[in-house]
PDB file of C-alpha atoms in Angstrom:
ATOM      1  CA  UNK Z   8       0.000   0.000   0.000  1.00 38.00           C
ATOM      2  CA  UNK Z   9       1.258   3.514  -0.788  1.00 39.00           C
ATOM      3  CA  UNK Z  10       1.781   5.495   2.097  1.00 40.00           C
ATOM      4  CA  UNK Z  11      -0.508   8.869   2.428  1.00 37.00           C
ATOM      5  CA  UNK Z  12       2.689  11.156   1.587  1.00 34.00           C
ATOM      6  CA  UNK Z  13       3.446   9.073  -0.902  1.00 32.00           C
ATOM      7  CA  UNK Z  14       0.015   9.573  -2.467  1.00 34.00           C
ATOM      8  CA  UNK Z  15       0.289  13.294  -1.511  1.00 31.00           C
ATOM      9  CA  UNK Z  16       3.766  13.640  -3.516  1.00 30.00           C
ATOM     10  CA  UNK Z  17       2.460  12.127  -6.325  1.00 31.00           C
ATOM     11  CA  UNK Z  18      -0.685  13.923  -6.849  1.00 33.00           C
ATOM     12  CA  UNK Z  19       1.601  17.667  -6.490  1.00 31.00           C
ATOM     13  CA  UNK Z  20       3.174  16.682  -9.552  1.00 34.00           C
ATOM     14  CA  UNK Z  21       1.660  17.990 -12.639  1.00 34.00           C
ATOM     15  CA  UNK Z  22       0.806  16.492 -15.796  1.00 37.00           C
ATOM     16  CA  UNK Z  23       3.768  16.313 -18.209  1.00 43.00           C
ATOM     17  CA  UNK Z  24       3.625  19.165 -20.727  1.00 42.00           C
ATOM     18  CA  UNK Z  25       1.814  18.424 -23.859  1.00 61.00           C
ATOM     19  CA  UNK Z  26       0.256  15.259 -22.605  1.00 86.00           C
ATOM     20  CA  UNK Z  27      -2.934  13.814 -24.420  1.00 93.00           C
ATOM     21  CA  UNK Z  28      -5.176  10.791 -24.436  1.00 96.00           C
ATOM     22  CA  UNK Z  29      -3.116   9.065 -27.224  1.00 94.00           C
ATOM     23  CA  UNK Z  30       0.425   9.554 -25.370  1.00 93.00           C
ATOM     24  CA  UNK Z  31      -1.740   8.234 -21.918  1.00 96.00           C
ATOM     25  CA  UNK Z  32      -2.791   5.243 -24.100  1.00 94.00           C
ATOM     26  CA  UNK Z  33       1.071   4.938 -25.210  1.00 90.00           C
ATOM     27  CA  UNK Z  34       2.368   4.893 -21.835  1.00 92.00           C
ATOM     28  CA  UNK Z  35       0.306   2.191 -20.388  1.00 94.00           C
ATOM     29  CA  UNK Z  36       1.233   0.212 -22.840  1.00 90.00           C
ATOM     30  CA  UNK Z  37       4.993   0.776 -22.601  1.00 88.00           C
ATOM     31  CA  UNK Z  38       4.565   0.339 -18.640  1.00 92.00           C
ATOM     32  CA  UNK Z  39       3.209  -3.073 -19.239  1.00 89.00           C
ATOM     33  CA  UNK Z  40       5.985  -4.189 -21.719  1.00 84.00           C
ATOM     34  CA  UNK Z  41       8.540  -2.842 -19.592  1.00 84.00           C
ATOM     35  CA  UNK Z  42       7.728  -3.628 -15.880  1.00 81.00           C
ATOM     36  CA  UNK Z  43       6.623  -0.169 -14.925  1.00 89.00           C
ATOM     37  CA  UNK Z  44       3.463  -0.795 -14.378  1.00 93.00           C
ATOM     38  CA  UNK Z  45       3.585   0.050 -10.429  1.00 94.00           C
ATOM     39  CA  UNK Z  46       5.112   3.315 -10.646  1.00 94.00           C
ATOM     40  CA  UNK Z  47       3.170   4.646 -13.448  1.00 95.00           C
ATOM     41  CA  UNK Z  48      -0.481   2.847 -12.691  1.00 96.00           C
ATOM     42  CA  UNK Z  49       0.651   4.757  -8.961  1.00 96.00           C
ATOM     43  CA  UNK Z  50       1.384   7.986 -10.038  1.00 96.00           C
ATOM     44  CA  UNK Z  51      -2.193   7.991 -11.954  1.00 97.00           C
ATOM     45  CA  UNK Z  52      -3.996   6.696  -9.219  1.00 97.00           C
ATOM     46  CA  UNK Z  53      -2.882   9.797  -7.171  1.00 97.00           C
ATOM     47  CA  UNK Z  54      -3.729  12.094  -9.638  1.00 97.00           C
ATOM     48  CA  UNK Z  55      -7.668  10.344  -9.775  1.00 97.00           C
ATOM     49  CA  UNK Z  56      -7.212  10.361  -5.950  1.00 97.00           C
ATOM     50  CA  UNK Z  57      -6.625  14.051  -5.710  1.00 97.00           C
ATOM     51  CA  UNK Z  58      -8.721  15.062  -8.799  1.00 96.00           C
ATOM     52  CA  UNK Z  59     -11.130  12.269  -9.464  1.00 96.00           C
ATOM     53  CA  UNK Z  60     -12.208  14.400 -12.873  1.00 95.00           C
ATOM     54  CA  UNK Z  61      -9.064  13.434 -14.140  1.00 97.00           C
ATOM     55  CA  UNK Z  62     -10.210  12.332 -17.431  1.00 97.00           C
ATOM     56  CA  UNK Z  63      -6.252  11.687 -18.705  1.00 97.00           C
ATOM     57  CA  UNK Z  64      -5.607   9.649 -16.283  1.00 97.00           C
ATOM     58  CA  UNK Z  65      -8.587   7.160 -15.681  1.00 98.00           C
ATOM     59  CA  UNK Z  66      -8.024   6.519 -19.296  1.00 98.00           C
ATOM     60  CA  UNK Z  67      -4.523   5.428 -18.054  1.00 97.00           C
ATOM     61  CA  UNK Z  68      -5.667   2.687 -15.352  1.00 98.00           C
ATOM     62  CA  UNK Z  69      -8.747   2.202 -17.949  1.00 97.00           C
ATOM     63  CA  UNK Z  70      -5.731   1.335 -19.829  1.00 96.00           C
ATOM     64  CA  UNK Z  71      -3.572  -0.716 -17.995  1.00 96.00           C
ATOM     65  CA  UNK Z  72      -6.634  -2.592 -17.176  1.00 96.00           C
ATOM     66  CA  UNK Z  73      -7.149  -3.512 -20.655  1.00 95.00           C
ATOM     67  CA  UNK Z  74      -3.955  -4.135 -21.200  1.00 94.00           C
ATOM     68  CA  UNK Z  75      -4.445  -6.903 -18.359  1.00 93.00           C
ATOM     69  CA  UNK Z  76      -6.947  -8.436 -20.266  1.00 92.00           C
ATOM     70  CA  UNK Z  77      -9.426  -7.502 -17.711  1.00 95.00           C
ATOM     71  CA  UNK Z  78     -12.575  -7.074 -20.025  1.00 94.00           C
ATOM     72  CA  UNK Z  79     -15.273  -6.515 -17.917  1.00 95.00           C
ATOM     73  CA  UNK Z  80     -13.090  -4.244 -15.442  1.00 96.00           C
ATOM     74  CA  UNK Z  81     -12.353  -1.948 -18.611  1.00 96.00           C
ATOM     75  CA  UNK Z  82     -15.740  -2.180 -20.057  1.00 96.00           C
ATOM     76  CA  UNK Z  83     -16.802  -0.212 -17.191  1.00 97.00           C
ATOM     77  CA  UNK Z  84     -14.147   1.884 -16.864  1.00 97.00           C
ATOM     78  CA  UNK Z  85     -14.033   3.013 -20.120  1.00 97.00           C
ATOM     79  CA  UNK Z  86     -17.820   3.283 -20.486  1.00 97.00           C
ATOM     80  CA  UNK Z  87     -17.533   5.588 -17.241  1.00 97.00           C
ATOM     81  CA  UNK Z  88     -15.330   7.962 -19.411  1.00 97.00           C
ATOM     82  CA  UNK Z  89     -18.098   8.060 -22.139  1.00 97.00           C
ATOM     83  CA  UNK Z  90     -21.075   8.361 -19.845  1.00 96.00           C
ATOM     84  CA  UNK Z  91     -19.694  11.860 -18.396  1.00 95.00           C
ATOM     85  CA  UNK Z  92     -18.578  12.727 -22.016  1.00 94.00           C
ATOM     86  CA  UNK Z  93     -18.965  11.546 -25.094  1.00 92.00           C
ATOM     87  CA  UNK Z  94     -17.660  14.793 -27.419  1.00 93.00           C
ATOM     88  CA  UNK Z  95     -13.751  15.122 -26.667  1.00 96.00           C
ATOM     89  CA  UNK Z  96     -10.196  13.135 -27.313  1.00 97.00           C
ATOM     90  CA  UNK Z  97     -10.493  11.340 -24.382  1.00 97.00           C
ATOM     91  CA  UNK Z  98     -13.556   9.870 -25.293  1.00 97.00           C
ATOM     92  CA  UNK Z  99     -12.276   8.876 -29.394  1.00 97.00           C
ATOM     93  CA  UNK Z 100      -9.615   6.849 -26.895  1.00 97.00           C
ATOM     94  CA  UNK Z 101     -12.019   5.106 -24.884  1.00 97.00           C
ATOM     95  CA  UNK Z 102     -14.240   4.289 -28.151  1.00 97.00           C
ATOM     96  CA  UNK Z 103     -10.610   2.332 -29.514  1.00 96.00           C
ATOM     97  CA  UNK Z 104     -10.237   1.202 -26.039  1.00 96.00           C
ATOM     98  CA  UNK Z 105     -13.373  -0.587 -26.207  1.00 96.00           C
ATOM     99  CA  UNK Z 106     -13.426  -1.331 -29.632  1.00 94.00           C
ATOM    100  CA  UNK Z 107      -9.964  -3.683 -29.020  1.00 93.00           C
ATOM    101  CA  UNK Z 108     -11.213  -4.696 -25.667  1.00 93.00           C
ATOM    102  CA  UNK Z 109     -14.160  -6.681 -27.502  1.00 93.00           C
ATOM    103  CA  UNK Z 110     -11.567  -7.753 -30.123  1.00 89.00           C
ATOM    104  CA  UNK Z 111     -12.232 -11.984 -30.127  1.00 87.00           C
ATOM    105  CA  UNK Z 112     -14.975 -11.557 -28.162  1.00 91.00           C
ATOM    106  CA  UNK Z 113     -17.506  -9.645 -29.835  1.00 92.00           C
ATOM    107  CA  UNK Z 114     -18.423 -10.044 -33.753  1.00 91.00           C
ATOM    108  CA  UNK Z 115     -16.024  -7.889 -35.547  1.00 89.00           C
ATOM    109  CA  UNK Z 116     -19.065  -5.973 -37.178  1.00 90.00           C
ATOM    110  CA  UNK Z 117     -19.909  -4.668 -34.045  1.00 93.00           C
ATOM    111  CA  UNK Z 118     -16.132  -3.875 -32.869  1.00 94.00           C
ATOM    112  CA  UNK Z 119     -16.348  -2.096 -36.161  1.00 93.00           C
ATOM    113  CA  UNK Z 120     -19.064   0.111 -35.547  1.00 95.00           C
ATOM    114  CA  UNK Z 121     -17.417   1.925 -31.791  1.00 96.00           C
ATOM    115  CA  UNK Z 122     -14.052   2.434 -33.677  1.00 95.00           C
ATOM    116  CA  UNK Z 123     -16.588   4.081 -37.287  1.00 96.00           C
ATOM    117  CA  UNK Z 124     -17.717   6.073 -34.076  1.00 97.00           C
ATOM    118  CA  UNK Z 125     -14.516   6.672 -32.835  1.00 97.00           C
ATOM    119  CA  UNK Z 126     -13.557   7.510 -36.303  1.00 97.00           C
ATOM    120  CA  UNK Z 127     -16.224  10.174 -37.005  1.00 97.00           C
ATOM    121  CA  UNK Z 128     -15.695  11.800 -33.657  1.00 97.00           C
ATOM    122  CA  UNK Z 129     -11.668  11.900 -34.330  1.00 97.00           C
ATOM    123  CA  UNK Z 130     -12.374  13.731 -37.928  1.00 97.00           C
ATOM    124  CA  UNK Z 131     -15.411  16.289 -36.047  1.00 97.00           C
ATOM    125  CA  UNK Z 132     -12.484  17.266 -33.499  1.00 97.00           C
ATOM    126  CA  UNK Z 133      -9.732  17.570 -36.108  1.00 96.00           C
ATOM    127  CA  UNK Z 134      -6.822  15.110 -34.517  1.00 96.00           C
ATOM    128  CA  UNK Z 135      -5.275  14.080 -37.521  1.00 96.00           C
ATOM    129  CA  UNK Z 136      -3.346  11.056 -35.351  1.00 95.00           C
ATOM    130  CA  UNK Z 137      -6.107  10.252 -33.392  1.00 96.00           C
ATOM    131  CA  UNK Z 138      -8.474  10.241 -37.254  1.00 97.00           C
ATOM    132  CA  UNK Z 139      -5.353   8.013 -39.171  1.00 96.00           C
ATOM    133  CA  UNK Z 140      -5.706   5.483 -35.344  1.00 94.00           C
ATOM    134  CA  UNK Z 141      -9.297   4.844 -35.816  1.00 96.00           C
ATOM    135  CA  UNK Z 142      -8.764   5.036 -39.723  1.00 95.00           C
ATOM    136  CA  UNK Z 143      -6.704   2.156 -39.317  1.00 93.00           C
ATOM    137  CA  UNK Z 144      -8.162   0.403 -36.783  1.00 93.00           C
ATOM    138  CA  UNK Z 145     -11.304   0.345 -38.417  1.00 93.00           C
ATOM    139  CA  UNK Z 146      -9.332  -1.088 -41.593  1.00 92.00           C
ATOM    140  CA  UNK Z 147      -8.270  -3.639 -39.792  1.00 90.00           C
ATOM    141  CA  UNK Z 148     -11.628  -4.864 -38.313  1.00 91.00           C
ATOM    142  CA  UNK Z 149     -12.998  -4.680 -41.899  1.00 88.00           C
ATOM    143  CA  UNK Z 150     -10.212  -7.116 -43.130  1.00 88.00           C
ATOM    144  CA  UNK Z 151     -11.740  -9.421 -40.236  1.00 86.00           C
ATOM    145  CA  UNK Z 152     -15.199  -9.224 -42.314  1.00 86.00           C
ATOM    146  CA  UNK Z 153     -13.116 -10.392 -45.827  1.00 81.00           C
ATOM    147  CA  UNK Z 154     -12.856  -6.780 -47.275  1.00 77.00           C
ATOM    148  CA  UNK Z 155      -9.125  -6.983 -47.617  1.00 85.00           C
ATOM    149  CA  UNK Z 156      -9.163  -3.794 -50.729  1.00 88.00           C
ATOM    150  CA  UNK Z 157     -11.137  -1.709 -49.223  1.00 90.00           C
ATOM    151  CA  UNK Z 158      -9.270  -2.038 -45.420  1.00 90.00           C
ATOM    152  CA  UNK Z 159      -5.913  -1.801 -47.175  1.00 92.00           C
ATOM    153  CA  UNK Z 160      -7.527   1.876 -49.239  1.00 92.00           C
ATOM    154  CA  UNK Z 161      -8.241   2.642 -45.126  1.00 93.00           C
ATOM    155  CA  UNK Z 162      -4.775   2.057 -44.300  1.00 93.00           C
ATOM    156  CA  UNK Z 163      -3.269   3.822 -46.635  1.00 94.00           C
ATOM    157  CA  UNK Z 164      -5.870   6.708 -46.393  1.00 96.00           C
ATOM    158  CA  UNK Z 165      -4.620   6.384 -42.278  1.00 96.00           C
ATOM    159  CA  UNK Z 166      -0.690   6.526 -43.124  1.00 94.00           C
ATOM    160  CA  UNK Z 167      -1.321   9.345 -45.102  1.00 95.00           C
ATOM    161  CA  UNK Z 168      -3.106  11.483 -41.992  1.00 96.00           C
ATOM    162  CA  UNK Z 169      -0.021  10.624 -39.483  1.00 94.00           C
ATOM    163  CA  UNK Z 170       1.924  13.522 -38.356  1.00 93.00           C
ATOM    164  CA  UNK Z 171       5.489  13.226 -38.765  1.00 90.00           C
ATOM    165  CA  UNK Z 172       6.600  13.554 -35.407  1.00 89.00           C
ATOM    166  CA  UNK Z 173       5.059  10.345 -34.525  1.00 90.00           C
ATOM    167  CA  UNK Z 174       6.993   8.116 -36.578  1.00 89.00           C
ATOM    168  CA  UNK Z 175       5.574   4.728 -34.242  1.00 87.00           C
ATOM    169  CA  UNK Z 176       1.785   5.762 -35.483  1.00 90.00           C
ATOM    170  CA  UNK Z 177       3.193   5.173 -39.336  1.00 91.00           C
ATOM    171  CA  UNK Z 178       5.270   2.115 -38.170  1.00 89.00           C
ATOM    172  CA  UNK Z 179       1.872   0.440 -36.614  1.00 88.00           C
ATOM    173  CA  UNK Z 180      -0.049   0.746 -39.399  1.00 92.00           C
ATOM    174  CA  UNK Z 181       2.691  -0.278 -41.531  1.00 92.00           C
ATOM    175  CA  UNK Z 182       3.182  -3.060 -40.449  1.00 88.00           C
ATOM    176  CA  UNK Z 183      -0.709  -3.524 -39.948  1.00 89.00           C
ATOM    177  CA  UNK Z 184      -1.199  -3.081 -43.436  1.00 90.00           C
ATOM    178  CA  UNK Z 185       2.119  -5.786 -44.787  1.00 90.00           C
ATOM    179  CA  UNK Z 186      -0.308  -8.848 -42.246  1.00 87.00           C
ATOM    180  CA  UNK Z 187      -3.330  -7.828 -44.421  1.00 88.00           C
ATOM    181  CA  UNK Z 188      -1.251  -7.804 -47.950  1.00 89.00           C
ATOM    182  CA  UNK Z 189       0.125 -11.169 -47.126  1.00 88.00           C
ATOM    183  CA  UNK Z 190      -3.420 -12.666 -45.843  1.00 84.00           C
ATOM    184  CA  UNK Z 191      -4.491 -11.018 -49.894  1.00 84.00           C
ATOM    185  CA  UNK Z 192      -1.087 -12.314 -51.568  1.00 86.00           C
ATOM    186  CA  UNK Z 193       0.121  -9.298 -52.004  1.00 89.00           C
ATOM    187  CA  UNK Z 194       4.113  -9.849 -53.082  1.00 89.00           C
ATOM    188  CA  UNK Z 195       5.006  -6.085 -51.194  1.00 89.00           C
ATOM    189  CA  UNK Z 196       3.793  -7.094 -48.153  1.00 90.00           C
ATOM    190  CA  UNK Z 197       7.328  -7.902 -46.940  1.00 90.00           C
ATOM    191  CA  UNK Z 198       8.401  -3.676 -48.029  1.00 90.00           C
ATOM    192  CA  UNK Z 199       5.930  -2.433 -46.122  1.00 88.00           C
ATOM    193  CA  UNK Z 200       6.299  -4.911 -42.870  1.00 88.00           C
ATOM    194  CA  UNK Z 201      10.557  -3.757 -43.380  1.00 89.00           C
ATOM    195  CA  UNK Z 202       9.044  -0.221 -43.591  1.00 90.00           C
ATOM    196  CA  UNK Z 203       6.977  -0.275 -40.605  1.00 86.00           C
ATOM    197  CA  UNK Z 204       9.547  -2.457 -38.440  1.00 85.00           C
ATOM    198  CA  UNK Z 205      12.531   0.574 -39.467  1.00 87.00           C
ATOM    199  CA  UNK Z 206       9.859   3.045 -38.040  1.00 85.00           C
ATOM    200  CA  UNK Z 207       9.311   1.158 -34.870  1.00 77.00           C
ATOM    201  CA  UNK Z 208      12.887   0.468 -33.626  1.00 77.00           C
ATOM    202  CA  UNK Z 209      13.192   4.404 -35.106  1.00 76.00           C
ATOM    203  CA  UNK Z 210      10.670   4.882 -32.064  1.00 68.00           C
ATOM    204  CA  UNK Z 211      11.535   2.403 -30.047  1.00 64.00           C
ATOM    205  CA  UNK Z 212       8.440   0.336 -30.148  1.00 58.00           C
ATOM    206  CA  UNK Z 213      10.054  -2.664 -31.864  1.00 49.00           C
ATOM    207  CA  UNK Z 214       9.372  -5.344 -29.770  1.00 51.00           C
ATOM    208  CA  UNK Z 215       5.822  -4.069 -29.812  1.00 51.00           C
ATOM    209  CA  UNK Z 216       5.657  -4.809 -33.364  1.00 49.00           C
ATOM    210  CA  UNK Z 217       8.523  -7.490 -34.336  1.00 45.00           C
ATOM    211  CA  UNK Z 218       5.826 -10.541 -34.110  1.00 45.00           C
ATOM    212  CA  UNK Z 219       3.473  -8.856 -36.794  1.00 46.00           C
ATOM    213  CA  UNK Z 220       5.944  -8.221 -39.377  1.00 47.00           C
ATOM    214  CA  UNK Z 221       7.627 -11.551 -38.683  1.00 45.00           C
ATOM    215  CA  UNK Z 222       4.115 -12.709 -39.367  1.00 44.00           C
ATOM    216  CA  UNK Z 223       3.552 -10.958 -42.499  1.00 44.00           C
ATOM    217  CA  UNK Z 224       7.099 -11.063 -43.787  1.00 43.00           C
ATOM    218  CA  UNK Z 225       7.372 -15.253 -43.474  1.00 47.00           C
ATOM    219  CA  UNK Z 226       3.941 -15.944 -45.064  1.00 44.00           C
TER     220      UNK Z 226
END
């Protein structure tokens, strides 16, 4: 248990400049791939202890939950996010959250409809990274349903969208888009999954995304 002046100390310290629901989303993820998941999932939980409108970081433990495979634990979490509100970049996050947390579970037609949500409400608020995420998450789901051309046209309607200062964004759907040509026999699936994997270790989120191009690449 975290001691009260530990709590205290943690909730003084201030957001880091220029943080946002995508970079939140980020984090937990690297926390879980790299053991950090006690100081970080901490130093959010004394931010929601001190402010419990913290909308950043509830989608952080929201986050990490998913991350733990906890479905029903996110489901709520996530839908707590939406039910205050529905309109704003934390809530586009929470739509992907959800859509991915009933990947496998849920028919991919309805996973597909939250992240065409997600996807309309990115492009209403203007995020180009957060539009070119649910662009491409929402080609990937429609690959699920057998619609390989038109996911890959989403994919490469999502690269083009990515800002380039987040070179990891490109790299994902990259490498995204080299499983889908192999699945269609596409012959430059293989460039685009050594595309994607350059960007990655560029970004440092390699071993996030070595297994899918080794995937695509050896089919």
């Amino acid at each position: 248990m975290i001691s009260a002046l530990r709590v205290l100390a943690l909730a003084l310290a201030l957001a880091p400049s220029g943080e946002d629901p995508r970079s939140i989303v980020r984090a937990a993820a690297r926390a879980i791939e790299g053991d950090s998941v006690a100081r970080v999932e901490g130093r959010w939980s004394a931010r929601v202890a001190s402010n419990p409108r913290d909308r950043l970081a509830r989608l952080g433990l929201a986050s990490l939950t998913r991350f733990r495979n906890d479905t029903t634990r996110t489901r709520r979490e996530l839908g707590a996010l939406l039910s205050e509100r529905s309109d704003d970049l934390v809530a586009v996050y929470a739509r992907l959250g959800l859509a991915w947390n009933g990947f496998g579970r849920q028919p991919f037609d309805t996973t597909l409809a939250v992240a065409r949500v997600a996807l309309d409400q990115a492009r209403a608020l203007g995020d180009s990274a957060a539009t070119a995420e649910a662009l491409g998450m929402a080609g990937f789901l429609g690959s699920r349903l057998g619609s390989y051309g038109p996911a890959l046209d989403s994919l490469a309607a999502a690269e083009r969208l990515v800002p380039a200062n987040l070179p990891e964004l490109r790299g994902q759907i990259l490498c995204t888009a080299a499983q889908m040509m192999s699945l269609a026999g596409r012959p430059d699936a293989r460039a685009f999954g050594n595309r994607g994997l350059a960007l990655a270790k560029q970004a440092r989120d390699a071993r996030t995304l070595t297994d899918r191009v080794v995937d695509a690449i050896s089919m």
